[in-house]
């Protein structure tokens, strides 16, 4: 796979993934504009997450059934229409319906990643997946500050209209650049879905890697749900623009994706996995070194964000590399199951983190954040160490 194709697929993943997160820092102005009650404002994010989760289970496996380029473009088309709908919405119901379909259409990312793995030679598959995933993580981390900056100068609707224009241009480029890939599964859609249950039962490495990343992504979601509350609180008193810069700094952790891929290609997954888990645990620990609200505490919190993103991204790529070598014929189904499992962990981490922060502040939330990678590390000790690693 050429460097230009790798860059294109990485950029596509980042630009599509960003749609999942544009609305998060805009919940306040969106809910006020639409007339949503404070209790219902959380549906803006929740429905996008539900749509994405369902898409992982029911759309992503189609990558093992239909020609991949056409499938990617079709799912992107759905997402683009949903983004336009969100921008045009002036009442709650159309916007919430659009939010659901934004999540559903964004699963094009998880069709692109196995597609990239198919294109790469076996010896460099981890590196290729890591490079593409770096684009995904950059998109996730830059989406929040980008939408915050745009909404500071323009109406919030423009965030979605700008995204729609970007997606249309991206689709036109992908339509010309991507080679076709026709899977050789030979199953019906019903048979495809039924086979996913068998894959869970008969594939220990899928279960293990999914649970590892569920713990790690739960810690990731907890951190990014609660730190904006901490930074905007009385201890730090940062503005929305300053919090956006903090999130921007955390995006530096995305450089871990290609590094993780190279480590996997060299057979060092066992050691790299444990180091990734330790780095996430350390990220939460170092936030308690300095007095809350001090300049040193802010610096340590920024470093913790980078360290945490580095560990979570590394473990994500290591897991994908481990499951992608199991067989090309069910690579999309494996990826859908893997992503759906840890995405559920992320949703749980976000919910528990918000509740713990409300009840016990950063101390309570961070202790759960520390416990999650620690549990993954303890579970990983039951895995037999490969001779090569």
Short mmCIF file of C-alpha atoms in Angstrom, two decimals:
data_model
loop_
_atom_site.label_atom_id
_atom_site.label_comp_id
_atom_site.label_asym_id
_atom_site.label_seq_id
_atom_site.Cartn_x
_atom_site.Cartn_y
_atom_site.Cartn_z
CA UNK A 1 0.00 0.00 0.00
CA UNK A 2 1.51 3.33 -1.10
CA UNK A 3 2.18 6.20 1.27
CA UNK A 4 -0.42 8.30 -0.58
CA UNK A 5 -3.11 5.62 -0.16
CA UNK A 6 -2.23 5.20 3.52
CA UNK A 7 -2.54 8.95 4.06
CA UNK A 8 -5.87 9.05 2.21
CA UNK A 9 -7.37 6.22 4.29
CA UNK A 10 -6.05 7.77 7.52
CA UNK A 11 -7.51 11.15 6.58
CA UNK A 12 -10.84 9.52 5.68
CA UNK A 13 -11.03 7.79 9.07
CA UNK A 14 -10.24 11.02 10.91
CA UNK A 15 -12.72 13.17 8.99
CA UNK A 16 -15.53 10.63 9.37
CA UNK A 17 -14.81 9.89 13.04
CA UNK A 18 -14.91 13.59 13.88
CA UNK A 19 -18.66 13.61 13.20
CA UNK A 20 -19.18 11.45 16.28
CA UNK A 21 -17.75 14.16 18.52
CA UNK A 22 -18.58 17.56 17.00
CA UNK A 23 -21.75 17.90 19.09
CA UNK A 24 -20.22 17.04 22.47
CA UNK A 25 -18.88 20.50 23.38
CA UNK A 26 -21.94 22.14 21.78
CA UNK A 27 -24.61 20.40 23.86
CA UNK A 28 -25.42 23.67 25.68
CA UNK A 29 -26.07 25.93 22.67
CA UNK A 30 -27.71 23.14 20.65
CA UNK A 31 -30.16 22.18 23.40
CA UNK A 32 -31.00 25.86 24.06
CA UNK A 33 -31.57 26.54 20.36
CA UNK A 34 -33.75 23.46 19.87
CA UNK A 35 -35.69 23.86 23.11
CA UNK A 36 -34.43 20.63 24.67
CA UNK A 37 -34.76 20.34 28.43
CA UNK A 38 -31.55 19.88 30.47
CA UNK A 39 -32.58 16.31 31.21
CA UNK A 40 -32.98 15.49 27.52
CA UNK A 41 -29.81 17.27 26.36
CA UNK A 42 -27.74 14.15 26.94
CA UNK A 43 -29.69 12.44 24.13
CA UNK A 44 -27.67 14.50 21.65
CA UNK A 45 -24.61 12.37 22.40
CA UNK A 46 -26.39 9.20 23.50
CA UNK A 47 -28.32 8.68 20.25
CA UNK A 48 -25.14 9.12 18.20
CA UNK A 49 -23.46 6.48 20.35
CA UNK A 50 -26.43 4.11 19.98
CA UNK A 51 -26.40 4.55 16.21
CA UNK A 52 -22.68 3.86 16.06
CA UNK A 53 -22.96 0.79 18.26
CA UNK A 54 -25.77 -0.69 16.15
CA UNK A 55 -23.83 0.08 13.00
CA UNK A 56 -20.82 -1.83 14.31
CA UNK A 57 -22.94 -4.93 14.78
CA UNK A 58 -25.23 -4.76 11.74
CA UNK A 59 -23.43 -2.71 9.04
CA UNK A 60 -19.70 -3.30 9.52
CA UNK A 61 -20.00 -7.10 8.98
CA UNK A 62 -21.30 -6.34 5.47
CA UNK A 63 -17.65 -5.74 4.58
CA UNK A 64 -17.35 -9.53 4.44
CA UNK A 65 -20.32 -9.73 2.05
CA UNK A 66 -20.37 -6.75 -0.35
CA UNK A 67 -17.78 -5.01 -2.50
CA UNK A 68 -15.94 -2.76 -0.04
CA UNK A 69 -15.50 0.46 -2.02
CA UNK A 70 -19.22 0.73 -2.84
CA UNK A 71 -20.14 -0.15 0.73
CA UNK A 72 -17.84 2.54 2.16
CA UNK A 73 -19.31 5.18 -0.16
CA UNK A 74 -22.90 4.11 0.56
CA UNK A 75 -22.45 4.30 4.33
CA UNK A 76 -20.64 7.65 3.98
CA UNK A 77 -23.60 8.89 1.94
CA UNK A 78 -25.94 8.02 4.79
CA UNK A 79 -23.71 9.88 7.23
CA UNK A 80 -23.50 12.93 4.98
CA UNK A 81 -27.30 13.18 4.69
CA UNK A 82 -27.54 12.87 8.48
CA UNK A 83 -25.02 15.69 9.02
CA UNK A 84 -26.99 17.94 6.67
CA UNK A 85 -30.16 17.03 8.56
CA UNK A 86 -28.55 18.03 11.85
CA UNK A 87 -27.52 21.38 10.41
CA UNK A 88 -31.02 22.07 9.08
CA UNK A 89 -32.86 20.97 12.25
CA UNK A 90 -34.73 23.61 14.22
CA UNK A 91 -36.73 21.32 16.52
CA UNK A 92 -35.61 18.45 18.78
CA UNK A 93 -36.99 15.40 16.93
CA UNK A 94 -35.31 15.98 13.53
CA UNK A 95 -32.00 16.76 15.21
CA UNK A 96 -32.10 13.70 17.45
CA UNK A 97 -33.00 11.47 14.48
CA UNK A 98 -30.08 12.99 12.57
CA UNK A 99 -27.78 12.35 15.54
CA UNK A 100 -28.72 8.67 15.45
CA UNK A 101 -27.99 8.39 11.72
CA UNK A 102 -24.72 10.31 12.11
CA UNK A 103 -23.58 7.49 14.39
CA UNK A 104 -24.86 4.86 11.98
CA UNK A 105 -23.13 6.47 8.99
CA UNK A 106 -19.85 6.94 10.84
CA UNK A 107 -19.21 3.18 10.96
CA UNK A 108 -17.73 3.59 7.47
CA UNK A 109 -14.50 4.01 9.45
CA UNK A 110 -14.63 0.41 10.62
CA UNK A 111 -15.10 -0.81 7.04
CA UNK A 112 -12.08 1.22 5.94
CA UNK A 113 -9.73 -0.22 8.60
CA UNK A 114 -10.13 -3.91 7.58
CA UNK A 115 -10.02 -2.75 3.95
CA UNK A 116 -6.58 -1.25 4.67
CA UNK A 117 -5.51 -4.51 6.32
CA UNK A 118 -6.53 -6.42 3.18
CA UNK A 119 -4.39 -4.14 1.03
CA UNK A 120 -1.26 -4.46 3.18
CA UNK A 121 1.19 -7.40 3.01
CA UNK A 122 1.27 -9.68 6.05
CA UNK A 123 4.69 -8.52 7.22
CA UNK A 124 3.58 -4.87 7.38
CA UNK A 125 -0.10 -5.27 8.23
CA UNK A 126 0.26 -3.90 11.76
CA UNK A 127 2.12 -0.85 10.49
CA UNK A 128 -0.55 -0.18 7.86
CA UNK A 129 -3.40 -0.52 10.36
CA UNK A 130 -1.53 1.66 12.85
CA UNK A 131 -0.99 4.41 10.28
CA UNK A 132 -4.67 4.41 9.33
CA UNK A 133 -5.76 4.34 12.98
CA UNK A 134 -3.57 7.36 13.73
CA UNK A 135 -5.89 9.33 11.46
CA UNK A 136 -8.89 8.02 13.37
CA UNK A 137 -7.45 9.08 16.74
CA UNK A 138 -6.46 12.51 15.43
CA UNK A 139 -10.02 12.98 14.17
CA UNK A 140 -11.47 11.99 17.54
CA UNK A 141 -9.20 14.32 19.48
CA UNK A 142 -9.45 17.33 17.15
CA UNK A 143 -13.23 17.20 16.64
CA UNK A 144 -14.10 18.77 19.99
CA UNK A 145 -11.73 21.75 19.80
CA UNK A 146 -12.57 22.26 16.12
CA UNK A 147 -16.31 22.48 16.74
CA UNK A 148 -15.73 24.73 19.77
CA UNK A 149 -13.62 27.14 17.73
CA UNK A 150 -16.12 27.23 14.83
CA UNK A 151 -19.09 27.79 17.18
CA UNK A 152 -17.26 30.66 18.83
CA UNK A 153 -17.50 32.69 15.61
CA UNK A 154 -20.39 31.11 13.69
CA UNK A 155 -23.80 29.57 14.53
CA UNK A 156 -23.53 25.95 15.67
CA UNK A 157 -25.36 24.81 12.51
CA UNK A 158 -22.28 25.74 10.48
CA UNK A 159 -20.24 23.00 12.15
CA UNK A 160 -22.47 20.41 10.49
CA UNK A 161 -22.69 22.18 7.12
CA UNK A 162 -18.89 22.49 6.92
CA UNK A 163 -18.58 18.80 7.80
CA UNK A 164 -21.06 17.89 5.05
CA UNK A 165 -19.01 19.74 2.44
CA UNK A 166 -15.85 17.97 3.64
CA UNK A 167 -17.57 14.57 3.46
CA UNK A 168 -18.81 15.15 -0.10
CA UNK A 169 -15.32 16.10 -1.27
CA UNK A 170 -13.86 13.09 0.56
CA UNK A 171 -16.38 10.73 -1.06
CA UNK A 172 -15.51 12.01 -4.53
CA UNK A 173 -11.80 11.45 -3.88
CA UNK A 174 -12.35 7.96 -2.46
CA UNK A 175 -14.59 6.98 -5.38
CA UNK A 176 -11.73 7.70 -7.78
CA UNK A 177 -8.82 6.44 -5.68
CA UNK A 178 -9.98 3.23 -3.97
CA UNK A 179 -9.55 -0.07 -5.81
CA UNK A 180 -12.49 -2.49 -5.56
CA UNK A 181 -12.34 -5.42 -3.17
CA UNK A 182 -14.87 -8.24 -3.55
CA UNK A 183 -15.08 -10.60 -0.53
CA UNK A 184 -15.43 -14.35 -1.00
CA UNK A 185 -17.70 -15.21 1.93
CA UNK A 186 -20.63 -16.91 0.18
CA UNK A 187 -23.00 -16.30 3.12
CA UNK A 188 -26.40 -14.64 3.29
CA UNK A 189 -26.82 -11.60 5.56
CA UNK A 190 -28.63 -13.76 8.13
CA UNK A 191 -25.86 -16.33 8.00
CA UNK A 192 -23.31 -13.55 8.36
CA UNK A 193 -24.93 -12.26 11.57
CA UNK A 194 -25.37 -15.78 12.96
CA UNK A 195 -21.70 -16.49 12.38
CA UNK A 196 -20.72 -13.59 14.63
CA UNK A 197 -21.97 -15.43 17.70
CA UNK A 198 -19.88 -18.44 16.73
CA UNK A 199 -16.84 -16.22 16.27
CA UNK A 200 -17.19 -14.90 19.82
CA UNK A 201 -17.46 -18.43 21.23
CA UNK A 202 -14.66 -19.97 19.18
CA UNK A 203 -12.11 -17.12 19.12
CA UNK A 204 -10.40 -16.65 22.51
CA UNK A 205 -8.05 -13.92 21.26
CA UNK A 206 -11.05 -11.86 20.13
CA UNK A 207 -12.65 -12.10 23.57
CA UNK A 208 -9.41 -11.32 25.36
CA UNK A 209 -8.43 -8.37 23.17
CA UNK A 210 -11.96 -6.95 23.27
CA UNK A 211 -12.00 -7.02 27.07
CA UNK A 212 -8.54 -5.45 27.27
CA UNK A 213 -9.63 -2.56 25.10
CA UNK A 214 -13.03 -2.24 26.79
CA UNK A 215 -11.23 -1.47 30.06
CA UNK A 216 -8.80 0.89 28.35
CA UNK A 217 -11.45 2.76 26.38
CA UNK A 218 -13.63 3.05 29.48
CA UNK A 219 -10.70 4.83 31.17
CA UNK A 220 -10.26 7.01 28.07
CA UNK A 221 -13.94 8.02 28.01
CA UNK A 222 -13.98 8.64 31.76
CA UNK A 223 -10.96 10.95 31.47
CA UNK A 224 -12.35 13.02 28.60
CA UNK A 225 -15.81 13.22 30.17
CA UNK A 226 -14.60 14.48 33.54
CA UNK A 227 -11.50 16.59 32.83
CA UNK A 228 -13.49 19.37 31.07
CA UNK A 229 -15.63 19.56 34.23
CA UNK A 230 -12.50 19.73 36.37
CA UNK A 231 -10.81 22.35 34.20
CA UNK A 232 -13.89 24.59 34.00
CA UNK A 233 -14.48 24.32 37.77
CA UNK A 234 -13.31 26.74 40.46
CA UNK A 235 -9.89 25.05 40.90
CA UNK A 236 -8.64 25.81 37.37
CA UNK A 237 -11.30 28.17 35.99
CA UNK A 238 -10.43 27.64 32.33
CA UNK A 239 -12.59 28.98 29.51
CA UNK A 240 -14.04 26.81 26.73
CA UNK A 241 -11.31 28.00 24.39
CA UNK A 242 -8.60 27.02 26.86
CA UNK A 243 -10.19 23.61 27.40
CA UNK A 244 -10.20 23.18 23.62
CA UNK A 245 -6.44 23.79 23.62
CA UNK A 246 -6.06 21.18 26.34
CA UNK A 247 -7.90 18.65 24.16
CA UNK A 248 -5.70 19.68 21.25
CA UNK A 249 -2.59 18.84 23.28
CA UNK A 250 -4.00 15.41 24.08
CA UNK A 251 -4.17 14.61 20.37
CA UNK A 252 -0.39 14.18 20.42
CA UNK A 253 -1.04 10.69 21.80
CA UNK A 254 -2.26 9.66 18.34
CA UNK A 255 1.37 9.13 17.26
CA UNK A 256 1.14 5.84 19.17
CA UNK A 257 -0.92 4.17 16.42
CA UNK A 258 1.87 3.60 13.88
CA UNK A 259 4.31 2.76 16.70
CA UNK A 260 1.92 0.12 18.04
CA UNK A 261 1.54 -1.35 14.56
CA UNK A 262 5.29 -1.67 14.09
CA UNK A 263 5.70 -3.31 17.50
CA UNK A 264 3.02 -5.86 16.58
CA UNK A 265 4.70 -6.61 13.25
CA UNK A 266 7.94 -7.36 15.12
CA UNK A 267 6.23 -9.78 17.48
CA UNK A 268 6.40 -7.56 20.57
CA UNK A 269 2.67 -7.39 21.25
CA UNK A 270 2.85 -9.15 24.62
CA UNK A 271 5.24 -6.63 26.18
CA UNK A 272 3.74 -3.61 24.39
CA UNK A 273 0.25 -4.49 25.63
CA UNK A 274 1.35 -4.48 29.27
CA UNK A 275 3.29 -1.25 28.87
CA UNK A 276 0.23 0.39 27.31
CA UNK A 277 -1.90 -0.65 30.29
CA UNK A 278 0.69 0.62 32.75
CA UNK A 279 0.94 3.96 30.95
CA UNK A 280 -2.82 4.53 31.28
CA UNK A 281 -2.72 3.70 35.00
CA UNK A 282 0.26 6.04 35.51
CA UNK A 283 -1.60 8.80 33.65
CA UNK A 284 -4.27 8.87 36.36
CA UNK A 285 -1.73 8.62 39.19
CA UNK A 286 0.36 11.61 38.15
CA UNK A 287 -2.66 13.93 38.22
CA UNK A 288 -2.47 13.78 42.03
CA UNK A 289 1.17 14.83 42.41
CA UNK A 290 0.61 18.60 42.51
CA UNK A 291 -2.05 20.67 44.32
CA UNK A 292 -5.23 20.96 42.26
CA UNK A 293 -5.46 24.27 40.43
CA UNK A 294 -1.72 24.94 40.33
CA UNK A 295 0.23 25.50 37.11
CA UNK A 296 2.17 22.30 37.76
CA UNK A 297 -1.11 20.38 38.16
CA UNK A 298 -2.31 21.71 34.80
CA UNK A 299 0.97 20.67 33.17
CA UNK A 300 0.75 17.19 34.69
CA UNK A 301 -2.87 16.86 33.59
CA UNK A 302 -1.85 17.74 30.03
CA UNK A 303 0.98 15.20 30.13
CA UNK A 304 -1.47 12.64 31.55
CA UNK A 305 -3.81 13.25 28.60
CA UNK A 306 -0.99 12.56 26.14
CA UNK A 307 0.18 9.48 28.06
CA UNK A 308 -3.34 8.09 28.36
CA UNK A 309 -4.11 8.61 24.66
CA UNK A 310 -0.77 7.01 23.80
CA UNK A 311 -1.53 3.88 25.83
CA UNK A 312 -5.14 3.49 24.67
CA UNK A 313 -4.22 3.98 21.01
CA UNK A 314 -1.31 1.53 21.22
CA UNK A 315 -3.50 -1.15 22.75
CA UNK A 316 -6.24 -0.54 20.16
CA UNK A 317 -3.87 -1.14 17.25
CA UNK A 318 -2.23 -4.15 18.92
CA UNK A 319 -5.68 -5.70 19.34
CA UNK A 320 -6.68 -5.07 15.73
CA UNK A 321 -3.41 -6.54 14.47
CA UNK A 322 -4.02 -9.65 16.61
CA UNK A 323 -7.52 -10.30 15.24
CA UNK A 324 -6.81 -9.33 11.62
CA UNK A 325 -4.33 -12.19 11.20
CA UNK A 326 -7.05 -14.74 12.03
CA UNK A 327 -8.52 -14.77 8.53
CA UNK A 328 -9.35 -12.38 5.70
CA UNK A 329 -12.77 -13.95 5.10
CA UNK A 330 -14.21 -12.74 8.41
CA UNK A 331 -12.04 -9.71 9.12
CA UNK A 332 -14.92 -7.20 9.02
CA UNK A 333 -17.02 -9.29 11.42
CA UNK A 334 -14.13 -9.59 13.85
CA UNK A 335 -13.53 -5.86 13.68
CA UNK A 336 -17.22 -5.10 14.25
CA UNK A 337 -17.33 -7.33 17.33
CA UNK A 338 -14.06 -5.93 18.67
CA UNK A 339 -15.11 -2.31 18.22
CA UNK A 340 -18.64 -2.85 19.55
CA UNK A 341 -17.31 -4.47 22.74
CA UNK A 342 -14.87 -1.76 23.66
CA UNK A 343 -17.24 0.98 22.52
CA UNK A 344 -19.72 -0.35 25.09
CA UNK A 345 -16.93 -0.14 27.66
CA UNK A 346 -16.33 3.46 26.68
CA UNK A 347 -20.01 4.36 27.11
CA UNK A 348 -20.01 2.75 30.56
CA UNK A 349 -16.81 4.56 31.55
CA UNK A 350 -18.26 7.90 30.48
CA UNK A 351 -21.49 7.34 32.44
CA UNK A 352 -19.74 6.13 35.60
CA UNK A 353 -17.12 8.85 35.37
CA UNK A 354 -19.71 11.60 35.22
CA UNK A 355 -21.60 10.15 38.18
CA UNK A 356 -18.47 9.66 40.28
CA UNK A 357 -17.26 13.17 39.53
CA UNK A 358 -20.59 14.58 40.65
CA UNK A 359 -20.46 12.53 43.86
CA UNK A 360 -16.79 12.63 44.81
CA UNK A 361 -14.94 14.95 42.44
CA UNK A 362 -11.80 14.16 40.47
CA UNK A 363 -10.44 11.89 43.21
CA UNK A 364 -13.34 9.44 42.93
CA UNK A 365 -13.43 9.52 39.14
CA UNK A 366 -9.67 9.08 38.77
CA UNK A 367 -9.60 6.11 41.13
CA UNK A 368 -11.99 4.28 38.80
CA UNK A 369 -9.82 5.42 35.90
CA UNK A 370 -6.82 3.84 37.62
CA UNK A 371 -8.69 0.62 38.44
CA UNK A 372 -9.76 -0.03 34.84
CA UNK A 373 -6.30 -0.48 33.26
CA UNK A 374 -5.17 -2.25 36.44
CA UNK A 375 -7.93 -4.85 35.95
CA UNK A 376 -6.92 -5.26 32.31
CA UNK A 377 -3.30 -5.73 33.38
CA UNK A 378 -4.22 -8.39 35.93
CA UNK A 379 -6.32 -10.22 33.35
CA UNK A 380 -3.46 -10.03 30.85
CA UNK A 381 -1.23 -11.96 33.25
CA UNK A 382 -3.36 -15.04 32.56
CA UNK A 383 -2.32 -14.93 28.89
CA UNK A 384 0.45 -17.28 27.84
CA UNK A 385 3.49 -15.38 26.63
CA UNK A 386 4.46 -16.24 23.04
CA UNK A 387 7.99 -17.46 22.54
CA UNK A 388 8.74 -14.71 19.98
CA UNK A 389 7.56 -11.94 22.28
#
